[in-house]
Amino acid sequence: MVSETAEKTVSAGVLAKYELVIGLEVHCQLLTATKIFAADSNHFGSEPNTNISVITLGHPGTLPKLNRKAVELAVRMGLACRSAITQYNIFARKNYFYPDLPKGYQLSQDKTPICVGGEVPVKFKDANGQVVEKAVLLHHIHLEEDAGKSIHDGDWHTVLDYNRAGTPLIEMVTDPVIRSAEEAAAYLTEVRRLVRYLDICDGNMEEGSLRCDVNVSVRLWGEEEFGTKVEIKNMNSIRNVQRAIESEQRRQVEAIETGGTIVQETRMFDAHTGLTHGMRMKETMNDYRYFPDPDLSPVVVSDEWLAEIRANMPALPKERYEKLLNHYGLPEYDAALLADVKELADYFEAVGQLTTHYKAVSNWIMGPVKAQLSEKSLRDGQFPLSVEKLAELISLVDSGKVSFSTASQRIFPVLIEQPEKSPEQVAQEQNLLQNSNTDTLQTLVDEVLAAWPDKVKEYKKGKKGLLGLFVGEVMKKSKGSADPKLTNELLQKSLSSPL
Ligand code: ADP
Ligand code: MG
């Protein structure tokens, strides 16, 4: 019998005898306004059972009608992954009973998934810390509807919220080609970045917009056949996916090493214990009795429609990276960092319309702007500073009126608090403009003159050429921020008193 808990008894040496084999099934909720087969709102966070209709609940006599947008978004993902697009699609009923499935079947695609094959590029570190680049092969991507949600109160009662029922989903299924927890994490990170770039899903794992089932097996190195897999359901973070894989790997190796066998089953991951536990034996395929849905006609993705979707594809992360590198001339580091998050790249390009000092824009975003952003405000596209204000701030620094440190440490925080003000206005109000900042400059002039008493004497005796030396010293003290003209004036005035 397989033990339920995997204590950390398996040595690294024993673990290393086995190869880990992983396949991921990722569900993404599509960002459509309405459900996949009805006009009820597809909005997350509404009052329970308010976004429902007789169609979504499958009342007798109602007919589903396919949402064109859902098809479009699925095709977008397929094109981004270089999958083959299925042009003749049939929706099938997947029959099973569960309280959160009011119709008694889920509409899904069985024989004709909308995207076939394809790949997702990943980059991750192997066990030796070497960076590996690889394409994770996709088996297919299909369209289906989400089920409702059962909420258990822990006291024998369960309540049901059907708002989620009928939410359009794509399910992306990889081939069993993933070989480590790190690679699985890199794949999920890239899928999340892709759906956000493509604007087809918000990629929020905590809210369940992006969910992952993990299939794991182990086999001795060199063995041809795969081991028996288990499927771990309902992971709500990339970190937990990694932990679940590592714990499952240990459990399976330990079971095999102690003469047990692995049972094909569905398991749950407990984030508190870090262990998986058995939930149910995996049903066989035939249990679902798939058959083509008689209420929906086949969906044809015509050549014209496909061409239109292709023509309207948003830029992908890699294209974005190359544009930042080549068009805007940013260093690789900056380009990679900005392209990593679509919102940052968008913001950069928007500011880049108003100034050509691209490196300065990048410095501002990677420095003060990013420090202000939380994950949430980033998702909402709520940057601490408007595109126009950041461009103004950059030109204020470029014109020499304020230094970067004054702009970032003294003006930027005020602009966040008082967004109605302009950078120049704040600089004026706070007396930060370099040419109006006479007092600060006078202090530097006094310091310089006090430090060079002999030179001051020589100057006063007529060696006027020494003025350049004093100007240079004041400039040095001000770290280059002093206005040279004003410095000259103040020095001459201070030096005009007789000996
Ligand atoms: P099922 O019929 O149980 O749903 P599938 O063959 O459809 O199984 O595969 C589901 C997922 O499991 C896919 O992502 C696939 O890559 C993965 N998978 C299949 N066999 C294995 C295995 N032996 N070990 C790990 N993952 C596997
Ligand atoms: Mg399957």
Short mmCIF file of C-alpha atoms and ligand atoms in Angstrom, two decimals:
data_model
loop_
_atom_site.label_atom_id
_atom_site.label_comp_id
_atom_site.label_asym_id
_atom_site.label_seq_id
_atom_site.Cartn_x
_atom_site.Cartn_y
_atom_site.Cartn_z
CA MET A 1 0.00 0.00 0.00
CA VAL A 2 1.21 3.48 -0.80
CA SER A 3 1.83 5.56 2.26
CA GLU A 4 -0.20 8.74 2.56
CA THR A 5 2.57 10.85 3.94
CA ALA A 6 5.97 11.24 2.46
CA GLU A 7 8.36 11.96 5.27
CA LYS A 8 11.64 13.30 4.12
CA THR A 9 13.24 9.89 4.41
CA VAL A 10 14.13 9.39 0.76
CA SER A 11 17.78 10.26 0.32
CA ALA A 12 18.97 12.48 -2.49
CA GLY A 13 20.82 9.50 -3.94
CA VAL A 14 17.68 7.39 -4.13
CA LEU A 15 15.67 10.27 -5.61
CA ALA A 16 18.32 10.70 -8.29
CA LYS A 17 17.72 7.14 -9.56
CA TYR A 18 14.35 8.27 -10.91
CA GLU A 19 13.35 10.63 -13.67
CA LEU A 20 10.43 12.94 -12.98
CA VAL A 21 7.76 13.16 -15.70
CA ILE A 22 5.18 15.94 -15.62
CA GLY A 23 2.29 17.06 -17.81
CA LEU A 24 0.24 20.15 -16.98
CA GLU A 25 -3.40 20.97 -17.67
CA VAL A 26 -3.99 24.70 -17.31
CA HIS A 27 -7.44 26.29 -17.30
CA CYS A 28 -7.69 29.98 -18.19
CA GLN A 29 -10.91 31.93 -17.74
CA LEU A 30 -11.38 34.07 -20.82
CA LEU A 31 -11.93 37.82 -20.55
CA THR A 32 -15.24 38.01 -22.36
CA ALA A 33 -18.05 40.32 -21.26
CA THR A 34 -20.58 37.48 -21.18
CA LYS A 35 -20.69 33.69 -20.71
CA ILE A 36 -19.67 31.24 -23.40
CA PHE A 37 -23.21 30.11 -24.30
CA ALA A 38 -25.44 32.83 -22.81
CA ALA A 39 -25.67 36.58 -22.29
CA ASP A 40 -25.26 36.62 -18.48
CA SER A 41 -22.35 38.70 -17.24
CA ASN A 42 -18.94 37.08 -16.90
CA HIS A 43 -17.90 39.27 -13.99
CA PHE A 44 -15.85 38.03 -11.05
CA GLY A 45 -16.85 39.05 -7.54
CA SER A 46 -20.57 39.72 -8.00
CA GLU A 47 -23.13 38.75 -5.33
CA PRO A 48 -23.66 34.95 -5.46
CA ASN A 49 -26.15 33.70 -8.05
CA THR A 50 -26.70 37.06 -9.73
CA ASN A 51 -24.88 36.32 -12.99
CA ILE A 52 -27.05 33.41 -14.03
CA SER A 53 -29.76 32.66 -16.57
CA VAL A 54 -32.00 29.76 -17.51
CA ILE A 55 -29.59 28.93 -20.33
CA THR A 56 -26.57 28.74 -18.04
CA LEU A 57 -28.56 26.57 -15.63
CA GLY A 58 -29.67 24.35 -18.52
CA HIS A 59 -33.39 24.60 -17.93
CA PRO A 60 -35.43 22.41 -20.30
CA GLY A 61 -36.34 24.13 -23.53
CA THR A 62 -33.45 26.59 -23.49
CA LEU A 63 -30.81 26.72 -26.19
CA PRO A 64 -27.13 27.67 -25.90
CA LYS A 65 -25.62 30.15 -28.35
CA LEU A 66 -21.85 30.29 -28.77
CA ASN A 67 -20.00 33.51 -27.86
CA ARG A 68 -17.90 34.46 -30.89
CA LYS A 69 -15.39 36.33 -28.74
CA ALA A 70 -14.50 33.19 -26.77
CA VAL A 71 -13.55 31.43 -30.01
CA GLU A 72 -11.46 34.41 -31.04
CA LEU A 73 -9.53 34.50 -27.76
CA ALA A 74 -8.82 30.76 -27.91
CA VAL A 75 -7.53 31.11 -31.48
CA ARG A 76 -5.33 34.01 -30.36
CA MET A 77 -3.66 31.74 -27.81
CA GLY A 78 -3.24 29.01 -30.41
CA LEU A 79 -1.60 31.38 -32.86
CA ALA A 80 0.74 32.68 -30.15
CA CYS A 81 1.76 29.07 -29.39
CA ARG A 82 2.09 28.18 -33.07
CA SER A 83 -0.60 25.50 -32.79
CA ALA A 84 -2.60 24.28 -35.77
CA ILE A 85 -6.06 25.87 -35.66
CA THR A 86 -9.01 23.53 -36.09
CA GLN A 87 -11.43 25.19 -38.49
CA TYR A 88 -14.35 22.76 -38.10
CA ASN A 89 -15.27 22.53 -34.42
CA ILE A 90 -17.84 20.45 -32.62
CA PHE A 91 -18.88 20.90 -29.01
CA ALA A 92 -19.53 17.73 -27.03
CA ARG A 93 -21.34 16.98 -23.81
CA LYS A 94 -19.16 15.59 -21.05
CA ASN A 95 -21.66 13.92 -18.76
CA TYR A 96 -21.21 13.67 -15.01
CA PHE A 97 -23.10 14.49 -11.86
CA TYR A 98 -21.91 17.11 -9.43
CA PRO A 99 -23.93 19.71 -7.51
CA ASP A 100 -22.02 22.61 -9.07
CA LEU A 101 -22.94 21.37 -12.56
CA PRO A 102 -26.63 22.18 -12.87
CA LYS A 103 -27.04 20.79 -16.39
CA GLY A 104 -25.58 17.38 -15.57
CA TYR A 105 -23.06 17.81 -18.36
CA GLN A 106 -20.31 20.20 -19.29
CA LEU A 107 -20.02 21.53 -22.82
CA SER A 108 -16.49 20.90 -23.97
CA GLN A 109 -14.51 19.86 -27.04
CA ASP A 110 -13.63 16.21 -27.25
CA LYS A 111 -12.60 15.15 -30.75
CA THR A 112 -11.97 18.59 -32.23
CA PRO A 113 -9.97 20.79 -29.85
CA ILE A 114 -9.68 24.27 -31.35
CA CYS A 115 -5.86 24.24 -31.26
CA VAL A 116 -3.67 21.20 -31.88
CA GLY A 117 0.03 20.94 -31.03
CA GLY A 118 2.16 24.02 -30.57
CA GLU A 119 4.69 25.02 -27.97
CA VAL A 120 5.50 27.45 -25.18
CA PRO A 121 9.10 28.70 -24.83
CA VAL A 122 10.53 28.42 -21.32
CA LYS A 123 13.78 29.37 -19.62
CA PHE A 124 14.75 27.87 -16.27
CA LYS A 125 17.69 26.67 -14.21
CA ASP A 126 18.52 22.96 -14.15
CA ALA A 127 19.81 21.05 -11.10
CA ASN A 128 23.34 22.34 -11.78
CA GLY A 129 22.21 25.95 -11.92
CA GLN A 130 22.65 26.12 -15.70
CA VAL A 131 20.08 28.16 -17.64
CA VAL A 132 18.14 25.90 -20.00
CA GLU A 133 15.97 27.14 -22.87
CA LYS A 134 13.34 24.74 -24.13
CA ALA A 135 10.01 24.60 -25.94
CA VAL A 136 7.33 22.80 -23.92
CA LEU A 137 5.17 20.91 -26.41
CA LEU A 138 1.42 21.30 -26.22
CA HIS A 139 -0.90 18.40 -26.92
CA HIS A 140 -3.87 20.66 -27.60
CA ILE A 141 -5.95 23.60 -26.36
CA HIS A 142 -9.72 23.19 -26.16
CA LEU A 143 -12.65 25.43 -25.31
CA GLU A 144 -15.15 24.56 -22.59
CA GLU A 145 -17.44 26.06 -19.98
CA ASP A 146 -16.59 26.39 -16.30
CA ALA A 147 -18.77 24.85 -13.59
CA GLY A 148 -20.33 26.69 -10.66
CA LYS A 149 -18.73 26.78 -7.24
CA SER A 150 -19.52 24.70 -4.17
CA ILE A 151 -18.69 26.38 -0.90
CA HIS A 152 -18.40 23.99 2.05
CA ASP A 153 -18.88 25.55 5.47
CA GLY A 154 -16.93 22.78 7.19
CA ASP A 155 -20.03 21.80 9.15
CA TRP A 156 -21.75 19.40 6.75
CA HIS A 157 -23.39 22.20 4.81
CA THR A 158 -22.59 23.17 1.26
CA VAL A 159 -23.91 26.23 -0.55
CA LEU A 160 -23.76 26.79 -4.27
CA ASP A 161 -22.84 29.83 -6.30
CA TYR A 162 -23.59 29.37 -10.00
CA ASN A 163 -22.09 32.69 -11.12
CA ARG A 164 -19.04 30.89 -12.47
CA ALA A 165 -21.12 28.37 -14.45
CA GLY A 166 -20.73 28.98 -18.15
CA THR A 167 -17.58 31.10 -17.86
CA PRO A 168 -15.55 30.48 -21.00
CA LEU A 169 -12.36 28.53 -20.45
CA ILE A 170 -9.49 27.32 -22.51
CA GLU A 171 -7.77 24.21 -21.25
CA MET A 172 -4.15 23.92 -22.35
CA VAL A 173 -2.77 20.40 -22.13
CA THR A 174 0.96 19.76 -22.44
CA ASP A 175 2.57 16.55 -23.56
CA PRO A 176 4.35 14.71 -20.72
CA VAL A 177 7.57 16.58 -21.53
CA ILE A 178 8.24 18.56 -18.36
CA ARG A 179 11.05 17.13 -16.24
CA SER A 180 11.33 19.23 -13.08
CA ALA A 181 9.39 21.42 -10.68
CA GLU A 182 11.45 24.42 -11.88
CA GLU A 183 10.48 23.74 -15.47
CA ALA A 184 6.80 23.45 -14.50
CA ALA A 185 7.05 26.80 -12.70
CA ALA A 186 8.75 28.41 -15.70
CA TYR A 187 6.01 27.07 -17.99
CA LEU A 188 3.24 28.47 -15.78
CA THR A 189 5.00 31.82 -15.50
CA GLU A 190 5.26 32.03 -19.28
CA VAL A 191 1.62 30.98 -19.82
CA ARG A 192 0.54 33.66 -17.37
CA ARG A 193 2.66 36.26 -19.16
CA LEU A 194 1.27 35.15 -22.54
CA VAL A 195 -2.40 35.36 -21.56
CA ARG A 196 -1.79 38.81 -20.12
CA TYR A 197 0.04 39.99 -23.23
CA LEU A 198 -2.72 38.59 -25.41
CA ASP A 199 -5.35 40.15 -23.17
CA ILE A 200 -7.34 36.92 -23.05
CA CYS A 201 -7.22 36.17 -19.28
CA ASP A 202 -6.12 38.17 -16.25
CA GLY A 203 -3.86 35.32 -15.13
CA ASN A 204 -4.83 35.74 -11.48
CA MET A 205 -4.21 32.38 -9.79
CA GLU A 206 -5.49 33.48 -6.37
CA GLU A 207 -8.90 34.31 -7.81
CA GLY A 208 -8.89 31.12 -9.87
CA SER A 209 -8.79 32.77 -13.30
CA LEU A 210 -5.78 30.59 -14.03
CA ARG A 211 -5.80 27.10 -12.52
CA CYS A 212 -3.45 24.21 -12.87
CA ASP A 213 -3.79 20.42 -12.58
CA VAL A 214 -0.47 18.64 -12.35
CA ASN A 215 0.14 15.10 -13.63
CA VAL A 216 3.20 13.50 -12.07
CA SER A 217 4.94 10.16 -12.47
CA VAL A 218 8.45 8.82 -11.95
CA ARG A 219 10.46 6.18 -13.77
CA LEU A 220 13.97 4.79 -13.45
CA TRP A 221 16.39 6.64 -15.67
CA GLY A 222 16.70 4.91 -19.03
CA GLU A 223 13.32 3.20 -18.81
CA GLU A 224 11.19 3.65 -21.93
CA GLU A 225 7.74 3.36 -20.43
CA PHE A 226 6.18 6.05 -18.31
CA GLY A 227 5.26 5.24 -14.74
CA THR A 228 1.70 5.45 -13.47
CA LYS A 229 0.70 9.06 -13.03
CA VAL A 230 -1.33 10.79 -10.39
CA GLU A 231 -3.15 14.03 -10.99
CA ILE A 232 -2.99 16.78 -8.39
CA LYS A 233 -5.90 19.19 -8.56
CA ASN A 234 -6.60 22.78 -7.73
CA MET A 235 -3.33 24.54 -7.27
CA ASN A 236 -3.67 28.27 -6.61
CA SER A 237 -0.08 29.44 -6.90
CA ILE A 238 3.02 28.62 -8.88
CA ARG A 239 4.91 28.09 -5.65
CA ASN A 240 2.39 25.45 -4.55
CA VAL A 241 2.66 23.69 -7.89
CA GLN A 242 6.39 23.39 -7.29
CA ARG A 243 5.93 22.17 -3.73
CA ALA A 244 3.28 19.65 -4.77
CA ILE A 245 5.55 18.19 -7.45
CA GLU A 246 8.48 17.87 -5.06
CA SER A 247 6.38 16.21 -2.39
CA GLU A 248 4.72 13.87 -4.89
CA GLN A 249 8.09 12.90 -6.34
CA ARG A 250 9.29 11.83 -2.88
CA ARG A 251 6.09 9.97 -2.10
CA GLN A 252 6.18 8.00 -5.35
CA VAL A 253 9.87 7.15 -5.14
CA GLU A 254 9.48 6.05 -1.55
CA ALA A 255 6.49 3.87 -2.45
CA ILE A 256 8.32 2.16 -5.28
CA GLU A 257 11.50 1.73 -3.26
CA THR A 258 9.57 0.03 -0.46
CA GLY A 259 7.86 -2.40 -2.82
CA GLY A 260 4.56 -0.54 -3.22
CA THR A 261 2.80 0.47 -6.39
CA ILE A 262 1.44 3.79 -7.56
CA VAL A 263 -2.29 3.93 -8.02
CA GLN A 264 -3.71 6.13 -10.76
CA GLU A 265 -5.76 8.61 -8.80
CA THR A 266 -6.60 12.23 -8.18
CA ARG A 267 -4.85 13.80 -5.22
CA MET A 268 -5.12 17.11 -3.38
CA PHE A 269 -2.24 19.25 -2.20
CA ASP A 270 -2.41 20.62 1.32
CA ALA A 271 -0.48 23.89 1.41
CA HIS A 272 -0.18 23.70 5.21
CA THR A 273 1.45 20.29 5.44
CA GLY A 274 3.10 20.49 2.04
CA LEU A 275 1.82 16.97 1.31
CA THR A 276 -0.61 15.47 -1.16
CA HIS A 277 -3.41 13.14 -0.15
CA GLY A 278 -5.69 10.83 -2.13
CA MET A 279 -9.10 12.16 -3.17
CA ARG A 280 -10.62 9.70 -5.60
CA MET A 281 -9.63 7.05 -8.07
CA LYS A 282 -9.36 8.44 -11.56
CA GLU A 283 -12.48 7.74 -13.58
CA THR A 284 -11.94 6.04 -16.90
CA MET A 285 -12.52 8.06 -20.05
CA ASN A 286 -15.73 6.26 -20.97
CA ASP A 287 -17.47 7.37 -17.82
CA TYR A 288 -18.16 10.76 -19.37
CA ARG A 289 -20.04 9.36 -22.37
CA TYR A 290 -19.02 12.23 -24.61
CA PHE A 291 -21.37 12.89 -27.52
CA PRO A 292 -21.80 15.86 -29.87
CA ASP A 293 -24.16 18.43 -28.40
CA PRO A 294 -27.36 18.36 -30.45
CA ASP A 295 -28.23 21.98 -29.61
CA LEU A 296 -25.11 23.57 -31.07
CA SER A 297 -24.22 23.55 -34.72
CA PRO A 298 -20.57 23.03 -35.70
CA VAL A 299 -18.44 26.16 -35.51
CA VAL A 300 -16.46 26.99 -38.60
CA VAL A 301 -13.45 29.25 -38.26
CA SER A 302 -13.32 30.50 -41.85
CA ASP A 303 -10.07 31.48 -43.58
CA GLU A 304 -11.22 35.10 -43.48
CA TRP A 305 -11.96 35.03 -39.76
CA LEU A 306 -8.64 33.35 -39.05
CA ALA A 307 -6.82 35.99 -41.10
CA GLU A 308 -8.62 38.73 -39.23
CA ILE A 309 -7.66 37.30 -35.82
CA ARG A 310 -4.08 36.90 -37.02
CA ALA A 311 -3.98 40.49 -38.25
CA ASN A 312 -5.17 41.78 -34.88
CA MET A 313 -2.73 39.81 -32.73
CA PRO A 314 -1.14 41.95 -30.00
CA ALA A 315 2.67 41.98 -29.81
CA LEU A 316 4.12 38.97 -27.99
CA PRO A 317 6.70 39.25 -25.18
CA LYS A 318 9.58 38.33 -27.47
CA GLU A 319 8.63 40.92 -30.12
CA ARG A 320 8.21 43.48 -27.37
CA TYR A 321 11.65 42.71 -25.99
CA GLU A 322 13.23 43.09 -29.41
CA LYS A 323 11.46 46.39 -30.02
CA LEU A 324 12.72 47.78 -26.70
CA LEU A 325 16.20 46.64 -27.60
CA ASN A 326 16.38 47.69 -31.24
CA HIS A 327 13.91 50.50 -31.71
CA TYR A 328 14.40 52.24 -28.37
CA GLY A 329 18.03 51.24 -27.97
CA LEU A 330 17.67 50.05 -24.38
CA PRO A 331 20.27 47.76 -22.81
CA GLU A 332 19.33 44.04 -22.64
CA TYR A 333 18.77 44.24 -18.89
CA ASP A 334 16.26 47.09 -19.18
CA ALA A 335 14.49 45.54 -22.16
CA ALA A 336 14.07 42.19 -20.39
CA LEU A 337 12.79 43.78 -17.22
CA LEU A 338 10.24 45.97 -18.99
CA ALA A 339 9.08 43.25 -21.42
CA ASP A 340 8.52 40.89 -18.51
CA VAL A 341 5.36 42.75 -17.56
CA LYS A 342 3.12 43.99 -20.36
CA GLU A 343 1.87 46.98 -18.35
CA LEU A 344 5.44 48.21 -17.78
CA ALA A 345 6.27 47.91 -21.48
CA ASP A 346 3.02 49.73 -22.39
CA TYR A 347 3.79 52.52 -19.94
CA PHE A 348 7.33 52.83 -21.27
CA GLU A 349 6.14 53.14 -24.84
CA ALA A 350 3.50 55.70 -23.90
CA VAL A 351 6.10 57.93 -22.20
CA GLY A 352 8.40 57.23 -25.16
CA GLN A 353 5.88 59.04 -27.38
CA LEU A 354 6.53 62.26 -25.46
CA THR A 355 10.30 62.19 -25.02
CA THR A 356 13.15 60.64 -26.92
CA HIS A 357 15.32 60.24 -23.85
CA TYR A 358 14.40 56.53 -23.69
CA LYS A 359 17.09 55.47 -21.25
CA ALA A 360 15.86 58.08 -18.80
CA VAL A 361 12.31 56.72 -19.12
CA SER A 362 13.58 53.23 -18.42
CA ASN A 363 15.60 54.43 -15.40
CA TRP A 364 12.55 56.16 -13.97
CA ILE A 365 10.34 53.10 -14.45
CA MET A 366 12.85 50.62 -13.06
CA GLY A 367 13.66 52.93 -10.15
CA PRO A 368 11.14 55.26 -8.49
CA VAL A 369 8.04 54.18 -10.43
CA LYS A 370 8.50 50.45 -9.81
CA ALA A 371 9.25 51.06 -6.15
CA GLN A 372 5.81 52.68 -5.84
CA LEU A 373 3.88 50.00 -7.71
CA SER A 374 2.19 47.15 -5.99
CA GLU A 375 1.15 44.08 -7.97
CA LYS A 376 -2.46 45.17 -7.74
CA SER A 377 -2.12 48.71 -9.01
CA LEU A 378 0.05 47.32 -11.80
CA ARG A 379 -2.72 44.96 -12.91
CA ASP A 380 -5.19 47.82 -12.89
CA GLY A 381 -2.72 49.88 -14.92
CA GLN A 382 -2.68 52.45 -12.13
CA PHE A 383 0.74 54.00 -12.33
CA PRO A 384 1.73 56.47 -9.60
CA LEU A 385 2.46 59.12 -12.22
CA SER A 386 0.67 59.91 -15.46
CA VAL A 387 2.53 59.45 -18.70
CA GLU A 388 2.58 63.23 -19.26
CA LYS A 389 3.92 64.04 -15.78
CA LEU A 390 6.76 61.56 -16.11
CA ALA A 391 7.71 63.02 -19.49
CA GLU A 392 7.68 66.55 -18.00
CA LEU A 393 9.80 65.43 -15.09
CA ILE A 394 12.34 63.93 -17.48
CA SER A 395 12.56 67.11 -19.53
CA LEU A 396 12.93 69.17 -16.34
CA VAL A 397 16.02 67.10 -15.48
CA ASP A 398 17.29 67.20 -19.06
CA SER A 399 17.03 71.00 -19.19
CA GLY A 400 19.31 71.19 -16.17
CA LYS A 401 16.73 72.90 -13.99
CA VAL A 402 16.83 70.14 -11.38
CA SER A 403 19.05 67.15 -10.82
CA PHE A 404 17.79 63.55 -11.06
CA SER A 405 18.12 63.08 -7.33
CA THR A 406 16.10 66.22 -6.60
CA ALA A 407 13.47 65.11 -9.13
CA SER A 408 13.18 61.58 -7.79
CA GLN A 409 13.51 62.29 -4.08
CA ARG A 410 11.80 65.64 -3.68
CA ILE A 411 9.45 66.26 -6.63
CA PHE A 412 8.23 62.72 -7.43
CA PRO A 413 6.79 62.07 -3.92
CA VAL A 414 4.92 65.38 -4.00
CA LEU A 415 3.46 64.59 -7.41
CA ILE A 416 2.14 61.28 -6.11
CA GLU A 417 0.36 63.06 -3.27
CA GLN A 418 -0.78 66.01 -5.38
CA PRO A 419 -1.22 64.74 -8.92
CA GLU A 420 -2.91 67.98 -10.02
CA LYS A 421 0.42 69.84 -9.78
CA SER A 422 3.01 69.98 -12.53
CA PRO A 423 6.64 68.99 -11.86
CA GLU A 424 7.84 72.54 -12.62
CA GLN A 425 5.28 74.01 -10.23
CA VAL A 426 6.44 71.72 -7.42
CA ALA A 427 10.05 72.61 -8.15
CA GLN A 428 9.21 76.30 -7.95
CA GLU A 429 7.11 76.04 -4.79
CA GLN A 430 9.81 74.08 -3.01
CA ASN A 431 12.56 76.34 -4.31
CA LEU A 432 14.24 73.42 -6.02
CA LEU A 433 14.95 75.00 -9.38
CA GLN A 434 18.69 75.29 -9.67
CA ASN A 435 18.79 78.89 -10.94
CA SER A 436 16.51 80.19 -8.23
CA ASN A 437 18.29 78.36 -5.49
CA THR A 438 20.59 81.25 -4.61
CA ASP A 439 20.92 80.52 -0.91
CA THR A 440 22.24 77.00 -1.37
CA LEU A 441 24.65 78.17 -4.02
CA GLN A 442 25.88 81.06 -1.87
CA THR A 443 26.69 78.60 0.90
CA LEU A 444 28.82 76.60 -1.52
CA VAL A 445 30.54 79.78 -2.73
CA ASP A 446 31.34 80.75 0.85
CA GLU A 447 32.70 77.28 1.58
CA VAL A 448 34.94 77.31 -1.48
CA LEU A 449 36.32 80.76 -0.75
CA ALA A 450 36.98 79.79 2.88
CA ALA A 451 38.86 76.69 1.74
CA TRP A 452 41.20 78.65 -0.59
CA PRO A 453 42.29 81.77 1.40
CA ASP A 454 45.61 82.12 -0.48
CA LYS A 455 43.96 81.99 -3.89
CA VAL A 456 41.37 84.52 -2.74
CA LYS A 457 44.22 86.91 -1.80
CA GLU A 458 45.90 86.40 -5.18
CA TYR A 459 42.60 87.05 -6.96
CA LYS A 460 42.05 90.23 -5.05
CA LYS A 461 45.58 91.32 -5.91
CA GLY A 462 44.56 91.09 -9.57
CA LYS A 463 44.94 87.45 -10.65
CA LYS A 464 41.39 87.41 -12.12
CA GLY A 465 42.04 84.18 -14.03
CA LEU A 466 41.56 82.31 -10.75
CA LEU A 467 37.79 82.77 -11.08
CA GLY A 468 37.68 79.65 -13.22
CA LEU A 469 39.22 77.64 -10.40
CA PHE A 470 36.55 78.84 -7.93
CA VAL A 471 33.73 78.11 -10.39
CA GLY A 472 35.12 74.62 -10.92
CA GLU A 473 35.27 73.98 -7.17
CA VAL A 474 31.66 75.14 -6.64
CA MET A 475 30.56 72.92 -9.52
CA LYS A 476 32.34 69.97 -7.94
CA LYS A 477 30.70 70.59 -4.56
CA SER A 478 27.26 70.83 -6.15
CA LYS A 479 27.92 67.59 -8.05
CA GLY A 480 27.45 69.47 -11.29
CA SER A 481 24.03 70.79 -10.45
CA ALA A 482 25.00 74.47 -9.95
CA ASP A 483 23.99 76.92 -12.64
CA PRO A 484 27.37 78.19 -13.98
CA LYS A 485 26.14 81.71 -14.77
CA LEU A 486 24.73 82.26 -11.31
CA THR A 487 27.84 80.75 -9.74
CA ASN A 488 29.96 83.27 -11.64
CA GLU A 489 27.84 86.17 -10.45
CA LEU A 490 27.83 85.09 -6.81
CA LEU A 491 31.59 84.50 -6.82
CA GLN A 492 32.36 87.87 -8.36
CA LYS A 493 30.12 89.58 -5.84
CA SER A 494 31.72 87.76 -2.89
CA LEU A 495 35.19 88.50 -4.18
CA SER A 496 34.50 92.19 -4.82
CA SER A 497 35.11 93.30 -1.23
CA PRO A 498 38.58 94.84 -0.87
CA LEU A 499 41.43 93.01 0.83
P1 ADP B 1 -6.07 11.30 -18.90
O1 ADP B 1 -6.67 10.44 -19.93
O2 ADP B 1 -5.86 10.66 -17.60
O3 ADP B 1 -6.73 12.66 -18.81
P2 ADP B 1 -4.09 12.26 -20.73
O4 ADP B 1 -3.31 11.30 -21.53
O5 ADP B 1 -5.20 12.99 -21.38
O6 ADP B 1 -4.57 11.54 -19.41
O7 ADP B 1 -3.07 13.32 -20.16
C1 ADP B 1 -3.43 14.29 -19.25
C2 ADP B 1 -2.17 15.01 -18.85
O8 ADP B 1 -1.30 14.11 -18.18
C3 ADP B 1 -1.35 15.56 -20.00
O9 ADP B 1 -0.84 16.83 -19.64
C4 ADP B 1 -0.23 14.58 -20.17
O10 ADP B 1 0.94 15.19 -20.65
C5 ADP B 1 -0.01 14.10 -18.76
N1 ADP B 1 0.51 12.74 -18.66
C6 ADP B 1 0.11 11.66 -19.35
N2 ADP B 1 0.80 10.58 -18.96
C7 ADP B 1 1.66 10.98 -17.99
C8 ADP B 1 2.62 10.32 -17.18
N3 ADP B 1 2.83 9.03 -17.25
N4 ADP B 1 3.29 11.07 -16.28
C9 ADP B 1 3.07 12.37 -16.16
N5 ADP B 1 2.18 13.05 -16.89
C10 ADP B 1 1.47 12.36 -17.79
MG MG B 2 -7.29 13.77 -20.66
#
